[in-house]
Amino acid sequence: MRPGHIWALVVAVVLACAPTVPTTRLYRVNLPTTPGVAPWPCEPEARASLLVRDMRVAGAYDDARMMYRESEYRLQRYDYHEWIVPPGELVSDALRDGYAASGWFARVEREPDASIDAELHGRVLAIEEVDLTETRWAAHLRLELELFDARTHERLWARDYDLTRPLAERSPDGLAAAISAGLREVIDASAPSLGAASSRSCARAGAPAPPTGDRPGS
């Protein structure tokens, strides 16, 4: 056998014996369709523009890898299963998309400009799978949201949303679906209050107050 053939055989054997590197799978948020939120009570020109700032993330959850826990005390990460972007950006982008489609704002941006009326700040305190028993699992999403006047920096509105929703299956796919549904709940519940708080002209016009039930239960 020629030397070149021998080396080719050696390389082939080494590659065949080398461990296979698992593929990292990426997951996104896909907001489910719902009946939507209450209609805008003022004229369209009274709508405010909203900036959704990057959400800050509690230390343990500031990682693209998906999190799960089997007890109150031990957090673990799924190997090779990650959010497509870090959780702060993931949640911020979902809020931008949901609020933009709600009809309560003139426009919703992720990048600041001089014409923005109000800014939404917040923090992701939990985004995880919780294994309650061997056959019961849930998604846990906790957000702190605050709305500020973009010019005066006055705080206009604040809420803490803490949701736990059952998983259809114990898997990263199941977690992504449940987190998507939780974000939709937050958006539908908060959009009327956010829209009314950010639009001073609407408030001065004496528009009806938005629904007060904007705190999804845990």
Coordinates of C-alpha atoms in Angstrom, one line a residue:
M1 CA 0.0 0.0 0.0
R2 CA 1.3 3.4 -0.9
P3 CA 2.3 5.8 2.0
G4 CA -0.4 8.3 0.9
H5 CA -3.1 5.7 1.1
I6 CA -1.9 4.6 4.6
W7 CA -2.1 8.2 5.9
A8 CA -5.6 8.6 4.4
L9 CA -6.7 5.4 6.1
V10 CA -5.2 6.6 9.4
V11 CA -7.1 9.9 9.1
A12 CA -10.3 8.1 8.3
V13 CA -10.0 5.8 11.4
V14 CA -9.2 8.8 13.7
L15 CA -12.2 10.7 12.4
A16 CA -14.5 7.7 12.8
C17 CA -13.4 7.3 16.4
A18 CA -13.7 11.0 17.3
P19 CA -16.7 11.9 19.5
T20 CA -19.6 13.6 17.7
V21 CA -20.2 17.2 18.8
P22 CA -23.9 17.7 19.5
T23 CA -25.7 20.4 17.5
T24 CA -26.8 23.4 19.5
R25 CA -30.5 24.0 18.9
L26 CA -31.9 27.6 19.0
Y27 CA -35.4 28.6 20.1
R28 CA -37.4 31.8 19.6
V29 CA -40.5 33.4 21.0
N30 CA -43.6 33.2 18.8
L31 CA -46.5 35.2 20.2
P32 CA -49.7 33.2 19.9
T33 CA -52.7 34.9 18.3
T34 CA -55.4 36.1 20.8
P35 CA -58.6 38.2 20.5
G36 CA -56.4 41.2 21.3
V37 CA -56.7 44.1 23.7
A38 CA -59.4 46.7 24.3
P39 CA -59.8 49.3 21.5
W40 CA -58.0 52.6 21.6
P41 CA -60.5 55.1 23.2
C42 CA -59.0 58.3 21.7
E43 CA -58.3 59.6 18.2
P44 CA -55.4 57.9 16.5
E45 CA -53.3 61.1 16.5
A46 CA -53.4 61.1 20.3
R47 CA -51.4 57.9 20.4
A48 CA -47.9 58.1 21.9
S49 CA -44.6 56.7 20.6
L50 CA -43.0 54.0 22.8
L51 CA -39.4 53.0 23.2
V52 CA -38.8 49.5 24.6
R53 CA -35.4 49.5 26.2
D54 CA -33.3 46.4 26.6
M55 CA -34.5 44.5 29.6
R56 CA -32.0 43.9 32.4
V57 CA -31.8 40.3 33.5
A58 CA -31.3 38.8 37.0
G59 CA -27.8 37.3 37.2
A60 CA -28.6 33.6 37.1
Y61 CA -30.8 33.9 34.1
D62 CA -28.5 36.2 32.0
D63 CA -27.5 33.3 29.8
A64 CA -28.7 32.2 26.4
R65 CA -28.9 28.6 27.6
M66 CA -32.4 27.6 28.7
M67 CA -32.8 27.1 32.4
Y68 CA -34.7 24.6 34.4
R69 CA -34.9 23.6 38.1
E70 CA -36.1 20.6 40.0
S71 CA -36.2 22.3 43.4
E72 CA -36.4 25.8 44.9
Y73 CA -32.6 25.9 45.3
R74 CA -30.9 24.4 42.3
L75 CA -30.8 26.0 38.8
Q76 CA -29.6 23.9 35.9
R77 CA -29.0 24.7 32.2
Y78 CA -30.0 22.6 29.2
D79 CA -26.9 21.6 27.2
Y80 CA -27.1 22.6 23.6
H81 CA -30.6 24.2 23.8
E82 CA -30.4 28.0 23.8
W83 CA -32.6 31.0 23.1
I84 CA -31.8 32.5 19.8
V85 CA -30.7 35.7 21.6
P86 CA -30.0 36.4 25.3
P87 CA -33.2 36.6 27.4
G88 CA -33.1 40.4 27.9
E89 CA -33.1 41.0 24.1
L90 CA -35.6 38.1 23.6
V91 CA -38.2 39.6 25.9
S92 CA -37.7 43.2 24.7
D93 CA -38.1 42.2 21.1
A94 CA -41.3 40.3 21.9
L95 CA -42.7 43.2 23.9
R96 CA -41.9 45.6 21.0
D97 CA -43.7 43.3 18.5
G98 CA -46.7 42.8 20.7
Y99 CA -47.2 46.5 21.6
A100 CA -46.7 47.6 18.0
A101 CA -49.6 45.3 16.9
S102 CA -51.8 46.3 19.8
G103 CA -53.1 49.6 18.3
W104 CA -52.4 51.5 21.5
F105 CA -49.3 53.3 20.2
A106 CA -48.4 55.5 17.2
R107 CA -45.2 53.4 16.9
V108 CA -43.0 51.2 19.0
E109 CA -39.2 51.3 18.6
R110 CA -36.2 49.6 20.0
E111 CA -33.7 52.4 19.1
P112 CA -34.1 55.9 20.7
D113 CA -34.8 59.0 18.8
A114 CA -35.8 62.6 19.8
S115 CA -39.5 62.1 19.0
I116 CA -40.1 59.2 21.5
D117 CA -42.8 60.1 24.1
A118 CA -42.3 57.3 26.6
E119 CA -39.7 54.6 27.5
L120 CA -40.4 51.1 28.9
H121 CA -37.7 49.8 31.1
G122 CA -37.7 46.5 33.0
R123 CA -36.0 43.5 34.4
V124 CA -36.4 39.7 33.7
L125 CA -36.4 38.1 37.1
A126 CA -37.1 34.6 36.0
I127 CA -37.5 32.7 32.7
E128 CA -37.3 29.0 33.4
E129 CA -38.8 25.6 33.4
V130 CA -39.9 24.3 36.8
D131 CA -40.2 20.6 37.3
L132 CA -43.0 20.3 39.9
T133 CA -43.1 16.5 39.9
E134 CA -42.0 13.7 37.6
T135 CA -45.2 14.3 35.5
R136 CA -46.0 18.0 36.1
W137 CA -43.9 20.8 34.7
A138 CA -44.4 24.5 34.3
A139 CA -42.9 27.6 32.8
H140 CA -42.1 30.5 35.1
L141 CA -41.8 34.0 33.8
R142 CA -41.4 37.0 36.1
L143 CA -41.0 40.6 34.7
E144 CA -40.7 44.0 36.3
L145 CA -41.8 46.8 34.0
E146 CA -41.6 50.5 34.4
L147 CA -42.8 53.3 32.1
F148 CA -41.1 56.7 32.1
D149 CA -41.7 60.0 30.3
A150 CA -39.0 60.2 27.7
R151 CA -38.5 64.0 28.3
T152 CA -39.0 64.5 32.0
H153 CA -38.1 61.0 33.2
E154 CA -41.1 61.0 35.4
R155 CA -42.3 57.4 36.2
L156 CA -45.7 57.0 34.7
W157 CA -46.5 53.4 35.4
A158 CA -45.1 50.2 37.0
R159 CA -46.1 46.6 37.3
D160 CA -44.6 43.2 38.4
Y161 CA -45.9 40.2 36.4
D162 CA -45.3 36.8 37.9
L163 CA -46.7 33.9 35.8
T164 CA -46.5 30.1 36.2
R165 CA -48.1 28.2 33.4
P166 CA -48.2 24.4 32.8
L167 CA -46.1 22.9 30.0
A168 CA -47.7 20.6 27.4
E169 CA -44.4 18.6 27.4
R170 CA -41.2 18.6 29.3
S171 CA -38.8 19.8 26.6
P172 CA -37.2 23.0 25.4
D173 CA -39.9 23.2 22.7
G174 CA -42.6 23.1 25.4
L175 CA -40.8 25.8 27.4
A176 CA -40.5 28.1 24.4
A177 CA -44.2 27.7 23.7
A178 CA -45.3 28.4 27.3
I179 CA -43.0 31.4 27.6
S180 CA -44.4 32.8 24.3
A181 CA -47.9 32.4 25.7
G182 CA -46.9 34.1 29.0
L183 CA -45.5 37.1 27.1
R184 CA -48.7 37.3 25.1
E185 CA -50.6 37.5 28.4
V186 CA -48.4 40.3 29.7
I187 CA -48.7 42.3 26.5
D188 CA -52.5 42.0 26.3
A189 CA -52.9 42.8 30.0
S190 CA -50.6 45.8 30.0
A191 CA -51.0 47.5 26.6
P192 CA -54.1 49.6 27.5
S193 CA -52.6 50.9 30.7
L194 CA -49.3 51.6 29.0
G195 CA -51.0 53.4 26.1
A196 CA -53.1 55.5 28.4
A197 CA -50.3 56.4 30.7
S198 CA -47.9 57.4 27.9
S199 CA -50.5 59.6 26.1
R200 CA -51.0 62.8 28.0
S201 CA -53.3 64.3 25.3
C202 CA -55.6 61.3 25.6
A203 CA -55.8 61.6 29.3
R204 CA -56.6 65.3 29.0
A205 CA -59.4 64.5 26.6
G206 CA -61.1 62.6 29.4
A207 CA -60.9 59.2 27.7
P208 CA -62.3 56.2 29.7
A209 CA -59.7 54.7 32.0
P210 CA -58.2 51.4 30.7
P211 CA -59.0 48.1 32.4
T212 CA -57.3 47.8 35.8
G213 CA -56.9 44.0 35.7
D214 CA -53.5 44.2 34.1
R215 CA -51.7 41.9 36.5
P216 CA -51.9 38.3 35.2
G217 CA -52.2 35.9 38.2
S218 CA -49.4 33.5 39.1

